Coordinates of C-alpha atoms in Angstrom, one line a residue:
M60 CA -43.2 41.4 3.6
A61 CA -41.3 43.7 4.0
G62 CA -38.6 41.5 2.9
C63 CA -40.1 40.5 -0.3
E64 CA -41.3 44.3 -1.2
E65 CA -37.4 45.1 -1.0
S66 CA -35.8 42.0 -3.0
C67 CA -38.8 42.5 -5.5
G68 CA -38.0 46.4 -5.8
F69 CA -34.5 45.1 -6.2
Y70 CA -35.2 42.3 -9.0
F71 CA -37.1 45.3 -10.8
V72 CA -34.4 48.0 -10.9
F73 CA -31.7 45.3 -12.0
A74 CA -33.7 43.8 -14.9
L75 CA -34.7 47.7 -16.1
V76 CA -31.4 48.7 -15.4
T77 CA -29.9 45.5 -17.4
F78 CA -32.0 46.5 -20.2
F79 CA -31.3 50.0 -20.1
V80 CA -27.5 48.7 -20.7
W81 CA -28.8 46.3 -23.8
M82 CA -31.2 49.2 -25.2
D83 CA -27.9 51.5 -25.0
L84 CA -25.5 49.0 -26.8
S85 CA -28.1 48.1 -29.6
F86 CA -28.4 52.0 -29.9
F87 CA -24.9 53.1 -29.9
D88 CA -23.4 49.8 -31.7
E89 CA -25.9 50.3 -34.8
L90 CA -25.3 54.0 -34.6
G91 CA -21.4 53.2 -34.6
E92 CA -22.0 51.0 -38.0
H93 CA -24.3 53.3 -40.0
G94 CA -23.5 56.5 -39.0
S95 CA -25.8 59.5 -38.2
F96 CA -26.8 60.1 -41.9
Y97 CA -28.3 57.8 -44.2
N98 CA -31.6 56.8 -46.3
S99 CA -35.2 55.6 -45.6
T100 CA -33.9 51.8 -47.0
V101 CA -31.5 51.5 -44.4
A102 CA -33.4 53.0 -42.3
D103 CA -36.2 50.7 -42.3
Q104 CA -33.7 47.4 -41.8
M105 CA -32.7 49.2 -38.4
M106 CA -33.8 48.0 -34.9
F107 CA -33.6 52.5 -34.3
P108 CA -34.8 54.0 -37.7
V109 CA -33.8 58.0 -35.9
K110 CA -30.8 58.4 -34.5
S111 CA -30.9 62.3 -33.9
I112 CA -29.1 64.2 -31.2
K113 CA -32.5 64.7 -29.4
L114 CA -32.8 61.0 -28.8
R115 CA -29.3 60.6 -28.4
M116 CA -29.8 63.4 -25.3
T117 CA -33.3 62.0 -24.0
D118 CA -33.4 59.9 -20.8
H119 CA -33.5 56.3 -20.9
T120 CA -37.5 55.6 -20.0
D121 CA -38.9 58.3 -22.4
H122 CA -36.3 56.1 -25.0
Y123 CA -36.5 53.1 -24.8
I124 CA -40.3 52.6 -23.0
N125 CA -42.5 55.5 -23.5
L126 CA -41.8 56.7 -26.9
P127 CA -42.0 53.5 -28.6
W128 CA -45.1 53.1 -26.0
M129 CA -47.0 56.0 -27.3
Q130 CA -45.6 55.5 -31.2
F131 CA -46.9 52.0 -30.8
L132 CA -50.2 53.2 -29.4
N133 CA -50.5 56.5 -32.5
D134 CA -50.0 54.2 -35.2
N135 CA -52.1 51.3 -34.2
T136 CA -55.1 53.7 -33.2
G137 CA -54.9 56.3 -35.9
L138 CA -55.0 58.7 -33.1
Y139 CA -53.2 61.6 -35.4
A140 CA -56.4 61.0 -37.7
V141 CA -59.1 61.7 -34.9
P142 CA -60.6 65.2 -36.1
G143 CA -60.2 67.7 -33.4
V144 CA -57.2 65.3 -31.7
T145 CA -54.2 68.0 -31.7
P146 CA -51.0 68.1 -30.1
N147 CA -52.4 71.6 -28.1
L148 CA -54.8 69.1 -26.9
I149 CA -52.7 66.6 -26.0
T150 CA -50.9 69.1 -23.8
G151 CA -53.8 70.6 -22.0
I152 CA -55.2 66.8 -20.7
H153 CA -51.0 66.3 -19.6
F154 CA -51.4 69.3 -17.8
C155 CA -54.7 69.0 -16.3
L156 CA -53.3 65.5 -15.1
S157 CA -50.4 67.7 -13.5
I158 CA -52.8 69.3 -11.0
L159 CA -54.8 66.4 -10.2
A160 CA -51.6 64.3 -9.3
A161 CA -50.4 67.3 -7.3
K162 CA -53.9 67.9 -5.4
C163 CA -53.1 63.6 -4.7
F164 CA -50.0 64.4 -3.4
I165 CA -51.2 67.0 -0.5
S166 CA -53.1 64.0 0.4
G167 CA -52.5 62.6 3.8
S168 CA -53.9 59.3 2.5
L169 CA -51.0 57.0 1.1
G170 CA -53.6 55.5 -1.7
L171 CA -54.5 58.9 -3.2
R172 CA -50.0 59.7 -3.1
R173 CA -49.8 56.4 -5.1
L174 CA -52.6 57.6 -7.1
G175 CA -51.1 60.9 -7.8
A176 CA -48.1 59.1 -8.6
V177 CA -49.8 56.6 -11.5
L178 CA -51.4 60.5 -12.7
Y179 CA -48.2 62.0 -13.1
E180 CA -46.5 58.8 -15.4
I181 CA -49.6 59.4 -17.6
R182 CA -48.9 62.7 -17.4
S183 CA -45.2 61.9 -18.6
Q184 CA -46.9 59.3 -21.5
L185 CA -49.2 62.2 -22.6
D186 CA -45.7 64.7 -22.9
I187 CA -44.5 61.8 -25.3
L188 CA -48.0 60.9 -27.1
D189 CA -48.5 65.2 -27.9
G190 CA -45.0 64.9 -29.9
V191 CA -45.5 62.1 -31.5
V192 CA -49.1 63.2 -32.8
F193 CA -47.5 66.4 -33.9
R194 CA -44.9 64.9 -36.1
A195 CA -47.1 62.3 -38.0
Q196 CA -49.5 65.0 -38.7
Q197 CA -46.7 66.8 -40.1
N198 CA -45.2 63.9 -41.7
M199 CA -42.3 64.0 -39.6
K200 CA -42.5 60.7 -38.2
N201 CA -38.9 60.3 -38.9
N202 CA -37.6 63.5 -38.1
F203 CA -36.9 63.1 -34.2
V204 CA -36.3 66.8 -33.2
S205 CA -38.0 70.1 -31.2
V206 CA -39.5 72.6 -33.2
W207 CA -37.7 75.6 -31.5
G208 CA -39.9 79.1 -31.1
T209 CA -43.6 77.8 -32.5
M210 CA -46.4 78.3 -30.6
G211 CA -46.8 74.3 -30.0
Y212 CA -43.3 74.4 -28.4
L213 CA -44.3 77.5 -26.0
I214 CA -46.7 76.1 -24.9
D215 CA -45.8 72.6 -24.4
A216 CA -42.7 74.1 -22.4
F217 CA -45.2 76.4 -20.4
A218 CA -47.5 73.1 -19.9
D219 CA -44.1 71.0 -18.3
M220 CA -42.8 73.6 -16.2
C221 CA -46.1 74.9 -15.0
G222 CA -47.3 71.0 -14.2
G223 CA -43.7 70.5 -12.0
I224 CA -44.1 73.3 -10.0
F225 CA -47.4 72.1 -9.2
V226 CA -45.7 68.8 -7.8
A227 CA -43.0 70.3 -6.5
G228 CA -45.4 72.5 -4.4
A229 CA -48.2 69.9 -3.8
C230 CA -44.4 67.7 -2.1
T231 CA -43.3 71.0 0.2
I232 CA -47.2 71.4 1.1
F233 CA -47.5 67.3 2.3
L234 CA -43.8 67.2 4.2
N235 CA -45.1 70.7 6.0
R236 CA -47.9 69.0 7.0
Y237 CA -46.2 66.1 7.9
P238 CA -42.3 66.9 8.4
P239 CA -40.5 63.4 8.0
W240 CA -38.4 62.9 11.3
K241 CA -34.5 62.7 11.2
R242 CA -32.5 60.6 13.9
V243 CA -30.0 62.9 16.2
R244 CA -27.4 62.2 19.0
N245 CA -27.4 63.6 22.2
K246 CA -24.1 62.9 24.1
P247 CA -25.5 64.3 28.0
H248 CA -22.9 65.8 30.4
N249 CA -23.0 64.2 34.1
E250 CA -21.5 66.4 36.7
L251 CA -20.0 65.2 39.8
E252 CA -19.8 68.1 42.4
S253 CA -16.4 67.0 44.8
G254 CA -15.7 69.9 46.8
R255 CA -15.2 72.8 44.7
K256 CA -14.8 71.2 41.4
A257 CA -17.2 69.6 38.9
L258 CA -16.0 67.0 36.9
S259 CA -17.5 65.7 33.7
F260 CA -18.1 62.9 32.0
Q261 CA -19.8 61.4 28.9
S262 CA -22.1 58.9 29.0
N263 CA -22.8 56.6 25.7
S264 CA -24.7 58.8 23.4
E265 CA -28.7 58.1 23.1
E266 CA -30.3 58.6 20.1
K267 CA -33.7 60.0 19.7
Y268 CA -35.9 61.1 16.8
V269 CA -37.0 64.5 15.8
H270 CA -38.9 66.3 13.1
V271 CA -37.0 68.2 10.2
T272 CA -38.0 71.8 10.7
R273 CA -40.6 73.2 8.4
R274 CA -37.1 75.5 7.0
S275 CA -35.3 73.1 6.3
I276 CA -38.1 71.7 4.2
N277 CA -38.4 74.6 2.2
I278 CA -35.2 75.5 1.5
R279 CA -34.2 71.8 0.4
M280 CA -37.2 71.4 -1.6
L281 CA -36.5 74.9 -3.0
L282 CA -33.0 73.5 -4.2
V283 CA -34.6 70.9 -5.8
V284 CA -36.6 72.8 -8.1
V285 CA -34.0 75.6 -9.1
Q286 CA -31.9 72.4 -9.8
I287 CA -34.3 70.3 -12.5
I288 CA -35.3 74.3 -13.4
A289 CA -31.7 74.4 -14.4
R290 CA -30.8 71.1 -16.0
S291 CA -34.0 71.5 -18.2
G292 CA -32.7 75.3 -19.2
F293 CA -29.0 73.5 -20.1
W294 CA -30.4 70.5 -21.5
D295 CA -32.5 72.0 -23.8
H296 CA -29.6 74.7 -25.0
Y297 CA -27.8 72.4 -25.6
M298 CA -29.3 70.0 -27.8
H299 CA -30.5 73.5 -29.5
S300 CA -26.9 74.5 -30.3
Y301 CA -25.4 70.6 -31.2
V302 CA -28.7 70.8 -33.9
E303 CA -28.2 73.8 -35.5
L304 CA -23.9 72.6 -35.9
L305 CA -24.2 69.0 -36.4
E306 CA -28.2 68.1 -37.6
K307 CA -29.2 71.3 -39.5
P308 CA -28.7 71.8 -43.0
N309 CA -25.9 74.4 -43.2
P310 CA -24.2 75.9 -46.7
D311 CA -21.4 76.9 -44.2
I312 CA -20.6 73.0 -43.0
P313 CA -20.2 70.3 -44.9
R314 CA -22.5 67.4 -44.0
E315 CA -19.6 65.0 -44.2
L316 CA -18.5 67.3 -41.6
Q317 CA -21.2 66.9 -39.2
S318 CA -21.1 63.4 -39.4
E319 CA -17.4 62.9 -38.9
V320 CA -18.1 65.3 -35.6
L321 CA -21.3 63.5 -34.7
S322 CA -18.9 60.0 -34.8
Y323 CA -16.3 61.1 -32.4
R324 CA -16.3 59.9 -28.7
S325 CA -16.5 62.8 -27.3
T326 CA -19.4 63.5 -28.8
W327 CA -21.1 60.2 -27.9
V328 CA -19.8 60.9 -24.7
V329 CA -21.2 64.4 -23.4
M330 CA -24.7 63.9 -25.3
W331 CA -24.7 60.3 -23.3
L332 CA -23.6 62.0 -20.1
W333 CA -27.0 64.2 -20.6
K334 CA -28.9 61.2 -21.1
V335 CA -27.7 59.8 -18.0
W336 CA -28.1 62.5 -15.8
V337 CA -31.4 63.3 -16.7
Q338 CA -32.4 60.2 -15.2
M339 CA -30.8 60.2 -12.7
L340 CA -31.3 63.7 -11.4
N341 CA -33.0 63.0 -8.2
Y342 CA -29.3 60.6 -7.2
F343 CA -26.8 63.6 -7.7
G344 CA -26.0 66.7 -6.7
P345 CA -25.4 70.6 -8.5
L346 CA -21.9 69.8 -8.5
E347 CA -22.6 67.0 -10.9
L348 CA -24.8 68.5 -12.9
A349 CA -21.8 71.8 -13.0
F350 CA -19.5 69.1 -14.4
V351 CA -21.6 68.0 -17.1
I352 CA -21.9 71.8 -18.3
V353 CA -18.5 72.6 -18.3
V354 CA -17.3 69.4 -19.7
S355 CA -20.7 70.2 -22.5
Q356 CA -19.0 74.1 -23.0
L357 CA -15.7 73.0 -23.6
H358 CA -16.4 70.4 -26.2
L359 CA -19.2 72.9 -27.7
M360 CA -16.5 75.4 -28.4
E361 CA -13.8 73.0 -29.8
V362 CA -17.5 72.1 -32.3
R363 CA -17.9 75.2 -32.8
A364 CA -14.1 76.1 -33.5
Y365 CA -13.7 73.0 -35.5
L366 CA -16.7 73.4 -37.7
L367 CA -16.6 77.2 -38.8
G368 CA -13.1 78.0 -37.7
T369 CA -14.1 81.1 -35.1

């Protein structure tokens, strides 16, 4: 049974990665052919009619699965037109789901923890849906950008941050209650007395399993939370900076110049690094995050100097 689960898991991951690679190739192929700015007639003939900077930096799961699914749901149910349905209402619902998911994660029952994972995935999809509903209600369907500084943006950011902290806290509590095992090796020393001298030698190393200490668990979970907060903060910072320079109309920067910089390979690479980084956060560490931040900052400085001459 375990072998079957491992095989299914491998093929699922392989199929998912293949799908993401194919979608990336299609997305960036259209981007290379048509550029970043085009009219609605051209957009209607595209597989990806919207190619905003935020989409370029959005992780693969949200970009290619959750976002199309939520747009399909909204368009075919007319959810955005239902009286009383607002983006903040949806934000409140996914905030409550994050609390329920955290409660499930604390449980000693595997079934409840799996339910918590499902609830948190639904929460993540609703986090996409509130933006979809907002853009539909504001007639901004082809404008996938964040509205920084608005009340809705702040409420959504607060709900996302609290939801993540709740789940991280729940995982910490669970791991303290049921600490995982780790394998350690002992190298016993046997002493043989021979007159006044003691001869020591090592036997074959012996293995045993012990619980990971609570101190180690708490430190690691704290570092994970700090890394996630840092990643989210820097992702939002660089996305905002690029939007201000390359996407938002600016009387000091010609549209042609913005389009030129957006088509640079270096711009593609930096934004794609953030796209991959958000998806692969759990498999990389702070050094990789620091690398992406340094590369992004150097690129942003060069772009700003080129566009504004500063």
